[in-house]
Coordinates of C-alpha atoms and ligand atoms in Angstrom, one line a residue:
X1283 CA 40.2 95.9 125.0
X1284 CA 43.3 98.0 125.4
X1285 CA 44.9 100.3 122.9
X1286 CA 48.5 101.6 122.6
X1287 CA 49.9 104.2 120.3
X1288 CA 52.9 106.4 119.8
X1289 CA 52.1 110.1 119.7
X1290 CA 54.1 111.0 116.7
X1291 CA 54.1 114.8 117.4
X1292 CA 55.7 114.2 120.7
X1293 CA 58.1 111.4 119.9
X1294 CA 61.7 112.5 119.2
X1295 CA 63.0 109.0 118.5
X1296 CA 65.3 109.1 121.5
X1297 CA 65.1 105.3 121.9
X1298 CA 64.8 105.5 125.7
X1299 CA 61.7 103.3 125.6
X1300 CA 63.4 100.4 123.8
X1301 CA 65.0 98.6 126.7
X1302 CA 61.9 99.0 128.9
X1303 CA 59.8 96.6 126.9
X1304 CA 60.2 93.1 128.4
X1305 CA 59.1 91.6 125.1
X1306 CA 61.4 93.7 122.8
X1307 CA 58.5 95.0 120.8
X1308 CA 59.7 98.6 120.4
X1309 CA 61.8 99.8 117.5
X1310 CA 62.7 103.3 116.2
X1311 CA 62.3 103.9 112.5
X1312 CA 62.7 107.3 110.9
X1313 CA 63.2 108.9 114.3
X1314 CA 59.8 107.7 115.5
X1315 CA 59.1 104.8 117.9
X1316 CA 57.0 101.9 116.6
X1317 CA 55.3 99.2 118.6
X1318 CA 55.3 95.8 117.0
X1319 CA 52.6 93.2 117.2
X1320 CA 52.2 91.2 120.4
X1321 CA 51.9 94.1 123.0
X1322 CA 50.5 92.8 126.3
X1323 CA 49.6 96.4 127.4
X1324 CA 51.7 96.0 130.5
X1325 CA 52.5 99.7 130.5
X1326 CA 56.2 99.3 131.3
X1327 CA 57.3 101.6 128.4
X1328 CA 55.1 104.5 129.6
X1329 CA 57.4 105.5 132.4
X1330 CA 60.5 105.2 130.3
X1331 CA 59.4 107.9 127.9
X1332 CA 60.4 111.3 129.2
X1333 CA 58.0 113.1 126.7
X1334 CA 54.9 111.1 127.5
X1335 CA 54.7 110.1 123.9
X1336 CA 53.2 106.7 124.5
X1337 CA 49.5 106.5 125.1
X1338 CA 47.9 103.5 126.6
X1339 CA 44.2 103.2 127.0
X1340 CA 42.7 100.4 128.9
X1341 CA 39.0 99.8 128.8
X1342 CA 38.3 98.4 132.3
X1343 CA 35.1 96.5 132.5
X1344 CA 33.9 97.6 135.9
X1345 CA 32.7 94.7 138.0
X1346 CA 30.5 95.0 141.1
X1347 CA 33.0 93.8 143.7
X1348 CA 30.3 93.7 146.4
X1349 CA 28.5 90.8 144.5
X1350 CA 31.4 88.5 145.4
X1351 CA 31.2 87.0 148.9
X1352 CA 32.8 84.3 150.9
X1353 CA 36.2 82.6 151.2
X1354 CA 36.7 79.3 149.4
X1355 CA 39.4 76.6 150.0
X1356 CA 40.1 74.1 147.3
X1357 CA 40.6 70.7 148.9
X1358 CA 43.3 68.9 147.0
X1359 CA 43.4 65.1 147.0
X1360 CA 46.1 62.7 146.1
X1361 CA 45.7 58.9 146.1
X1362 CA 42.3 59.4 147.7
X1363 CA 43.6 61.4 150.6
X1364 CA 43.0 65.1 151.3
X1365 CA 46.4 66.8 151.2
X1366 CA 47.6 68.4 154.4
X1367 CA 47.9 71.8 152.8
X1368 CA 44.1 71.9 152.7
X1369 CA 43.9 72.0 156.5
X1370 CA 46.5 74.8 156.5
X1371 CA 44.3 76.7 154.0
X1372 CA 41.3 76.1 156.2
X1373 CA 43.3 77.7 159.1
X1374 CA 44.2 80.8 157.0
X1375 CA 40.8 80.9 155.4
X1376 CA 39.0 81.0 158.7
X1377 CA 40.9 84.1 159.8
X1378 CA 40.2 85.8 156.5
X1379 CA 36.5 84.9 156.5
X1380 CA 36.0 86.1 160.1
X1381 CA 37.7 89.4 159.3
X1382 CA 35.4 89.9 156.3
X1383 CA 32.4 88.7 158.2
X1384 CA 31.8 86.0 155.5
X1385 CA 31.4 82.3 155.4
X1386 CA 34.3 79.8 154.8
X1387 CA 33.6 77.0 152.3
X1388 CA 35.6 74.1 151.1
X1389 CA 35.4 72.8 147.6
X1390 CA 35.8 69.1 147.0
X1391 CA 36.1 67.9 143.4
X1392 CA 36.2 64.2 142.7
X1393 CA 34.1 61.0 142.7
X1394 CA 33.2 59.0 145.8
X1395 CA 33.5 61.9 148.1
X1396 CA 31.4 60.6 151.0
X1397 CA 34.3 59.8 153.3
X1398 CA 36.2 63.0 152.5
X1399 CA 33.1 65.0 153.3
X1400 CA 32.9 63.3 156.7
X1401 CA 36.5 64.2 157.4
X1402 CA 35.9 67.8 156.5
X1403 CA 32.8 68.0 158.7
X1404 CA 35.1 68.1 161.7
X1405 CA 36.4 71.6 160.8
X1406 CA 35.4 75.1 161.5
X1407 CA 33.7 76.0 158.3
X1408 CA 30.2 76.8 157.0
X1409 CA 29.7 75.0 153.7
X1410 CA 31.1 72.1 151.8
X1411 CA 30.6 72.1 148.0
X1412 CA 30.7 68.4 146.9
X1413 CA 31.3 68.5 143.2
X1414 CA 31.0 64.9 142.1
X1415 CA 31.4 63.2 138.8
X1416 CA 33.1 60.1 137.4
X1417 CA 35.0 62.5 135.1
X1418 CA 36.7 64.1 138.2
X1419 CA 38.0 60.8 139.6
X1420 CA 41.6 61.8 138.9
X1421 CA 43.0 65.3 138.5
X1422 CA 42.8 66.4 134.9
X1423 CA 43.5 70.1 134.2
X1424 CA 40.7 70.7 131.7
X1425 CA 38.0 68.9 133.6
X1426 CA 38.8 70.4 137.0
X1427 CA 39.1 73.9 135.5
X1428 CA 35.7 73.5 133.7
X1429 CA 33.9 72.2 136.8
X1430 CA 35.4 74.9 139.1
X1431 CA 34.9 77.7 136.6
X1432 CA 31.2 76.9 136.3
X1433 CA 30.8 76.8 140.1
X1434 CA 32.7 80.1 140.7
X1435 CA 30.6 81.8 138.0
X1436 CA 27.5 80.6 139.7
X1437 CA 28.4 81.3 143.4
X1438 CA 30.8 84.3 143.0
X1439 CA 33.3 83.8 145.9
X1440 CA 35.5 86.7 147.0
X1441 CA 38.6 84.7 147.7
X1442 CA 39.8 81.3 146.5
X1443 CA 42.8 79.6 148.3
X1444 CA 44.6 76.8 146.6
X1445 CA 47.8 74.9 147.8
X1446 CA 51.0 75.9 145.9
X1447 CA 51.6 72.2 145.2
X1448 CA 52.4 70.9 141.8
X1449 CA 48.7 70.3 141.2
X1450 CA 47.8 73.7 142.5
X1451 CA 50.4 75.4 140.4
X1452 CA 48.9 73.7 137.3
X1453 CA 45.2 74.3 138.3
X1454 CA 45.2 77.9 139.7
X1455 CA 46.6 79.7 136.6
X1456 CA 44.1 78.0 134.3
X1457 CA 41.3 78.9 136.6
X1458 CA 42.4 82.5 136.9
X1459 CA 42.7 82.8 133.2
X1460 CA 39.3 81.3 132.5
X1461 CA 37.8 83.7 135.1
X1462 CA 39.8 86.7 133.8
X1463 CA 41.0 87.5 137.3
X1464 CA 44.2 87.9 139.2
X1465 CA 46.3 85.2 140.7
X1466 CA 49.1 85.6 143.2
X1467 CA 51.3 82.5 143.3
X1468 CA 53.3 81.0 146.2
X1469 CA 52.0 83.3 148.9
X1470 CA 53.5 83.1 152.3
X1471 CA 51.2 85.7 154.0
X1472 CA 47.6 86.7 153.6
X1473 CA 45.7 89.5 155.3
X1474 CA 42.6 91.7 154.6
X1475 CA 42.8 95.4 154.1
X1476 CA 40.0 96.5 156.4
X1477 CA 39.1 99.6 154.3
X1478 CA 38.9 98.1 150.8
X1479 CA 38.3 94.4 151.7
X1480 CA 41.2 93.6 149.3
X1481 CA 43.2 90.5 150.0
X1482 CA 46.9 91.5 150.7
X1483 CA 48.9 88.6 149.3
X1484 CA 52.5 88.5 150.4
X1485 CA 55.2 86.5 148.6
X1486 CA 59.0 86.6 148.1
X1487 CA 60.1 88.5 145.1
X1488 CA 63.3 89.4 143.3
X1489 CA 65.2 86.3 144.2
X1490 CA 63.7 86.2 147.7
X1491 CA 65.4 89.5 148.7
X1492 CA 62.1 91.4 149.2
X1493 CA 58.6 90.5 150.2
X1494 CA 56.0 91.9 147.8
X1495 CA 52.5 92.7 148.8
X1496 CA 50.1 92.1 145.9
X1497 CA 46.4 93.1 145.6
X1498 CA 43.9 92.5 142.9
X1499 CA 41.7 95.7 143.3
X1500 CA 39.5 95.5 140.2
X1501 CA 38.8 91.8 139.8
X1502 CA 37.1 89.0 141.7
X1503 CA 37.6 86.4 142.9
X1504 CA 41.1 87.0 144.3
X1505 CA 43.0 83.7 143.8
X1506 CA 46.1 82.8 145.8
X1507 CA 48.2 79.7 145.8
X1508 CA 49.7 79.3 149.2
X1509 CA 52.9 77.5 150.0
X1510 CA 52.4 74.3 152.1
X1511 CA 53.8 74.5 155.6
X1512 CA 53.6 78.2 156.1
X1513 CA 50.1 78.6 157.5
X1514 CA 48.9 77.2 160.8
X1515 CA 46.8 74.1 160.4
X1516 CA 43.2 74.3 161.4
X1517 CA 42.2 72.2 164.4
X1518 CA 39.2 70.0 164.3
X1519 CA 36.2 71.3 166.2
X1520 CA 32.9 69.7 167.2
X1521 CA 29.3 70.6 166.9
X1522 CA 29.6 72.8 163.9
X1523 CA 26.5 73.0 161.7
X1524 CA 27.9 72.7 158.1
X1525 CA 25.8 72.9 155.0
X1526 CA 26.6 70.3 152.3
X1527 CA 25.9 71.4 148.8
X1528 CA 25.9 68.7 146.2
X1529 CA 26.8 69.8 142.7
X1530 CA 26.6 67.7 139.5
X1531 CA 29.0 69.4 137.1
X1532 CA 28.2 69.6 133.4
X1533 CA 31.0 67.6 131.9
X1534 CA 30.9 65.1 129.1
X1535 CA 33.3 63.0 127.1
X1536 CA 34.2 65.7 124.7
X1537 CA 35.7 67.7 127.6
X1538 CA 37.9 64.7 128.5
X1539 CA 41.0 65.4 126.5
X1540 CA 43.5 63.4 128.4
X1541 CA 43.7 59.7 129.3
X1542 CA 45.7 58.6 132.4
X1543 CA 47.3 55.3 131.4
X1544 CA 49.4 54.8 134.5
X1545 CA 50.7 56.7 137.5
X1546 CA 54.4 56.0 138.2
X1547 CA 55.8 57.0 141.5
X1548 CA 59.3 58.3 141.7
X1549 CA 61.7 55.6 142.5
X1550 CA 63.4 55.8 145.9
X1551 CA 60.9 58.4 147.1
X1552 CA 61.6 57.6 150.8
X1553 CA 59.0 59.9 152.3
X1554 CA 57.1 63.0 151.3
X1555 CA 59.7 65.7 151.9
X1556 CA 57.1 68.2 153.1
X1557 CA 55.7 65.8 155.7
X1558 CA 59.1 64.4 156.9
X1559 CA 60.1 65.2 160.5
X1560 CA 63.7 64.8 159.7
X1561 CA 65.4 66.0 156.6
X1562 CA 69.1 65.5 155.6
X1563 CA 70.0 67.9 152.8
X1564 CA 73.1 68.0 150.6
X1565 CA 74.7 70.8 148.7
X1566 CA 77.5 71.5 146.3
X1567 CA 80.0 71.0 149.2
X1568 CA 79.6 67.3 148.7
X1569 CA 81.8 67.6 145.7
X1570 CA 80.2 65.1 143.3
X1571 CA 77.0 63.2 142.7
X1572 CA 78.4 59.9 144.1
X1573 CA 78.9 61.5 147.5
X1574 CA 75.2 62.0 147.8
X1575 CA 75.1 58.4 149.0
X1576 CA 76.4 59.8 152.4
X1577 CA 73.2 62.0 152.6
X1578 CA 71.0 59.1 151.7
X1579 CA 72.7 56.8 154.2
X1580 CA 72.3 59.4 157.0
X1581 CA 68.7 60.0 156.1
X1582 CA 68.0 56.3 156.2
X1583 CA 69.6 55.8 159.6
X1584 CA 67.7 58.7 161.0
X1585 CA 64.4 57.7 159.4
X1586 CA 64.2 60.9 157.4
X1587 CA 63.9 62.2 153.9
X1588 CA 66.6 63.5 151.5
X1589 CA 66.7 67.2 150.6
X1590 CA 68.9 69.2 148.3
X1591 CA 70.0 72.7 147.3
X1592 CA 69.2 73.9 143.8
X1593 CA 72.8 73.9 142.9
X1594 CA 73.0 70.1 143.1
X1595 CA 69.6 69.6 141.4
X1596 CA 70.8 71.8 138.5
X1597 CA 74.0 69.8 138.4
X1598 CA 71.8 66.6 137.9
X1599 CA 73.1 65.0 141.1
X1600 CA 69.5 64.4 142.4
X1601 CA 66.0 64.8 141.0
X1602 CA 64.2 68.1 141.5
X1603 CA 61.6 66.5 143.7
X1604 CA 64.2 66.9 146.5
X1605 CA 64.9 70.6 146.1
X1606 CA 64.3 72.8 149.1
X1607 CA 63.9 76.5 148.7
X1608 CA 62.2 79.3 146.9
X1609 CA 61.8 77.4 143.7
X1610 CA 61.6 74.1 145.4
X1611 CA 59.7 72.9 148.5
X1612 CA 59.1 74.7 151.7
X1613 CA 59.7 72.3 154.6
X1614 CA 59.3 72.6 158.4
X1615 CA 60.8 69.4 159.9
X1616 CA 61.7 68.9 163.5
X1617 CA 65.3 68.5 162.4
X1618 CA 67.0 69.8 159.3
X1619 CA 70.6 68.8 158.7
X1620 CA 72.3 70.9 156.0
X1621 CA 75.5 69.3 154.7
X1622 CA 77.8 71.4 152.5
X1623 CA 75.1 74.0 151.8
X1624 CA 76.0 77.7 151.9
X1625 CA 72.6 78.9 153.0
X1626 CA 71.7 81.3 150.2
X1627 CA 68.6 83.3 150.9
X1628 CA 66.7 81.3 148.2
X1629 CA 67.5 78.1 150.1
X1630 CA 66.8 79.6 153.5
X1631 CA 63.2 80.7 152.6
X1632 CA 62.4 77.0 152.1
X1633 CA 63.7 75.7 155.5
X1634 CA 64.4 78.4 158.0
X1635 CA 61.3 77.6 160.0
X1636 CA 62.5 74.1 160.8
X1637 CA 62.6 73.5 164.6
X1638 CA 66.2 72.5 164.8
X1639 CA 68.8 73.3 162.1
X1640 CA 72.2 71.6 162.1
X1641 CA 74.7 72.9 159.6
X1642 CA 77.9 71.2 158.5
X1643 CA 80.1 73.5 156.4
X1644 CA 83.9 74.0 156.3
X1645 CA 83.5 77.7 155.9
X1646 CA 82.7 79.3 159.3
X1647 CA 81.4 82.4 157.5
X1648 CA 78.8 80.5 155.5
X1649 CA 75.3 82.2 155.9
X1650 CA 73.7 78.9 156.9
X1651 CA 75.4 79.4 160.3
X1652 CA 73.3 82.6 160.8
X1653 CA 70.1 80.5 161.1
X1654 CA 71.6 77.2 162.4
X1655 CA 70.7 76.0 165.9
X1656 CA 74.0 73.9 165.9
X1657 CA 76.9 74.6 163.6
X1658 CA 79.7 72.2 162.8
X1659 CA 82.6 73.8 161.0
X1660 CA 84.1 70.7 159.4
X1661 CA 84.7 69.0 156.1
X1662 CA 81.6 66.9 155.2
X1663 CA 83.8 64.1 153.9
X1664 CA 85.4 63.8 157.3
X1665 CA 82.4 64.4 159.5
X1666 CA 79.6 62.4 157.7
X1667 CA 81.4 59.0 157.5
X1668 CA 82.3 59.3 161.2
X1669 CA 78.7 60.3 162.1
X1670 CA 77.2 57.5 160.0
X1671 CA 79.6 55.0 161.6
X1672 CA 78.7 56.1 165.1
X1673 CA 75.0 55.9 164.4
X1674 CA 75.4 52.4 162.8
X1675 CA 77.3 51.1 165.8
X1676 CA 74.7 52.5 168.2
X1677 CA 71.9 51.0 166.2
X1678 CA 73.6 47.6 166.2
X1679 CA 74.2 47.8 169.9
X1680 CA 70.5 48.6 170.5
X1681 CA 69.1 45.9 168.1
X1682 CA 68.4 42.7 169.9
X1683 CA 69.9 39.7 168.1
X1684 CA 67.3 37.4 166.5
X1685 CA 69.3 34.4 167.8
X1686 CA 68.9 33.1 171.4
X1687 CA 71.8 34.2 173.5
X1688 CA 73.7 30.9 173.8
X1689 CA 73.9 30.8 169.9
X1690 CA 75.3 34.3 169.5
X1691 CA 78.8 34.3 168.2
Ligands
FAD749 P1 77.2 76.8 147.2 O1 76.5 78.1 147.4 O2 78.2 76.6 146.2 O3 77.7 76.3 148.6 C1 78.4 75.2 148.8 C2 78.8 75.2 150.3 O4 79.5 74.1 150.7 C3 79.8 76.4 150.6 O5 79.3 77.2 151.7 C4 81.1 75.8 151.0 O6 81.8 76.4 152.0 C5 80.6 74.4 151.5 N1 81.6 73.4 151.2 C6 82.4 73.1 150.2 N2 83.2 72.0 150.3 C7 82.8 71.5 151.6 C8 83.3 70.4 152.3 N3 84.2 69.5 151.8 N4 82.7 70.2 153.5 C9 81.8 71.1 154.1 N5 81.4 72.2 153.4 C10 81.9 72.4 152.1 N6 68.7 77.4 145.8 C11 68.1 76.5 146.6 O7 68.8 75.7 147.3 N7 66.8 76.3 146.5 C12 66.0 77.1 145.7 O8 64.8 76.9 145.6 C13 66.6 78.1 144.9 N8 65.9 78.9 144.2 C14 66.5 80.0 143.5 C15 65.7 80.9 142.8 C16 66.3 81.9 142.1 C17 65.5 82.9 141.4 C18 67.7 82.1 142.2 C19 68.4 83.2 141.5 C20 68.5 81.2 142.9 C21 67.9 80.1 143.6 N9 68.6 79.2 144.3 C22 68.0 78.2 145.0 C23 70.1 79.1 144.2 C24 70.8 79.8 145.4 O9 71.0 81.1 145.2 C25 72.2 79.1 145.6 O10 72.9 79.3 144.4 C26 72.2 77.6 146.0 O11 71.3 77.5 147.1 C27 73.6 77.2 146.4 O12 73.6 75.9 146.6 P2 74.7 75.2 147.6 O13 74.6 75.8 148.9 O14 74.6 73.8 147.4 O15 76.0 75.6 146.8
SF4_750 FE1 56.1 96.5 125.5 FE2 54.5 96.6 127.6 FE3 55.0 98.8 126.1 FE4 53.5 96.9 125.0 S1 53.0 98.2 126.8 S2 55.2 98.0 124.1 S3 54.5 95.1 125.9 S4 56.4 97.7 127.4
SF4_751 FE1 59.7 108.3 121.3 FE2 59.3 108.4 124.0 FE3 60.4 106.2 122.9 FE4 61.8 108.5 123.0 S1 61.1 107.2 124.7 S2 61.6 107.1 121.2 S3 60.2 110.0 122.7 S4 58.3 107.0 122.5

C-alpha cells in the first residue's frame, strides 16, 4: 500500500501543488495543503512543491523478475479465423525471444482449436498453449481474462503481446489489472534493453508529436498491445518441433456473466479497412456528409475500402469504423487516396506507410503533400466526379456485353 501526507511543518499554503493534481484532489485550508480522498499516488504533486512538503511512500512488493521467462503471443480469432495481427506479433515476438534467449509461445483460447493449431504449427515458435473450453467459444471479457490470468500465474511469461484491435484493447487492460502489472497500449516499436532485459515499448504520445519509450521495470509480465500493420509478418517455416500444451481452464457457469444473443455486422462494411489493398479516404474538404458518396463510389470502382479523417467521423458523416489515424486504424494499403484531408500528424501516423499515397487538396501547402507520392492541387468537387466518370467509361469499354454482337444496340 502507498501513503501520502502533507508535512505540516514545511507547508506554507502557497497553493503551487493545486494545479499539478490531475484529479483536483488538493485544497488549501488554513494555509495548509490538504489531500482529499481518491488519491492514486501518481506522485505528480511532489515535483510541484518547492518545499518538499508532500511525502509519498510506496511499499513496493519486490518480485523476482528472473522467475518470469519467455515471450507469449495472444492469438486473436474472429469468426473462427486467426486474425492477421497474430502473425505480425509472431514476427516481432520471434525477434524479442531470440534476443532474450527465450522461447516464443502462442496462446490460443477457444473451442474447437484443432485446425487453428495446425495453422500455427507452420510458424517459427516453440510452444502452443491450447486453452480449450466451450465457455471460450466466443470472446467474452470475463471468461477470457479468467482463463488467461490463471495460465499466466502458472507459467510466468516475461512478455505478452496482444494485438491493439478492438478485442485486444478490451482484453489487455483487464488482464494487466488482474495481474497487477504494467500495460503499454498501441505500441509501434518493441525492443529489448540488453542490460536490464526490460522491454522498451515505443508508442506515439502527446497527440502524436513525440514517440515515448515506456518500460515496466518492477513488474512482470510486461504486456503490450501492438498496432496492426506496423510489425513485419512472420513467414511460415517448415520442420519446426513445436510443443503443444493442452490446458483445460477452470471455468464454470457462474463466471459466464454475459450472453451473446446475436452478432450484427456493420452495414455496408465493404472490406476490412486494415486488410484493404486500396483505400479511398475522405476529409472535411468534402464539405458535407452527402458528398461522401463520391468517396464510396470511387472506392467501389477501384475495389477498395472507405477511410476517413477524424474530423468527418466526429461530424457524424461516417461511422468511426472508417477512421484512419492515431485514434483510429493504422493502415498500409498499396494505394491510399486522401481526398480533402489536410494530413494532420494524427492522421498521418495511421497511413503514412502506405505504398503509394495520392492526395487531392485545393491547398498546395497542406501537410498531406509532404508525404504524398502524387499530389493533385484541385477542388475535390471538380476532380472526383471527372475521375469517377473516366473510370466508369473505361470499365464499360472493357466489360464485354452479355449479348451476342449482332444483337448489340
Ligand atoms: P481539416 O484539417 O479541416 O482539413 C480539410 C482539408 O481539406 C484542408 O487541407 C483543405 O485545404 C482541404 N479542402 C477544403 N475544401 C476542399 C475542396 N473543395 N477540395 C479539396 N480540398 C479541400 N485525425 C484523424 O484523421 N485520425 C485520428 O485518428 C486522429 N486522432 C487524433 C487524436 C488526438 C489526440 C487529436 C488531438 C487529434 C486527432 N485527430 C485525428 C484530428 C487531427 O488533428 C485533425 O484535426 C483531422 O485529421 C483533420 O481532419 P481533416 O483533414 O478532414 O480536416
Ligand atoms: Fe493528486 Fe497524484 Fe498528488 Fe495524489 S499523488 S494528490 S493523485 S497529484
Ligand atoms: Fe504546501 Fe507545498 Fe502545496 Fe505549497 S506546494 S501548498 S508548500 S504542499
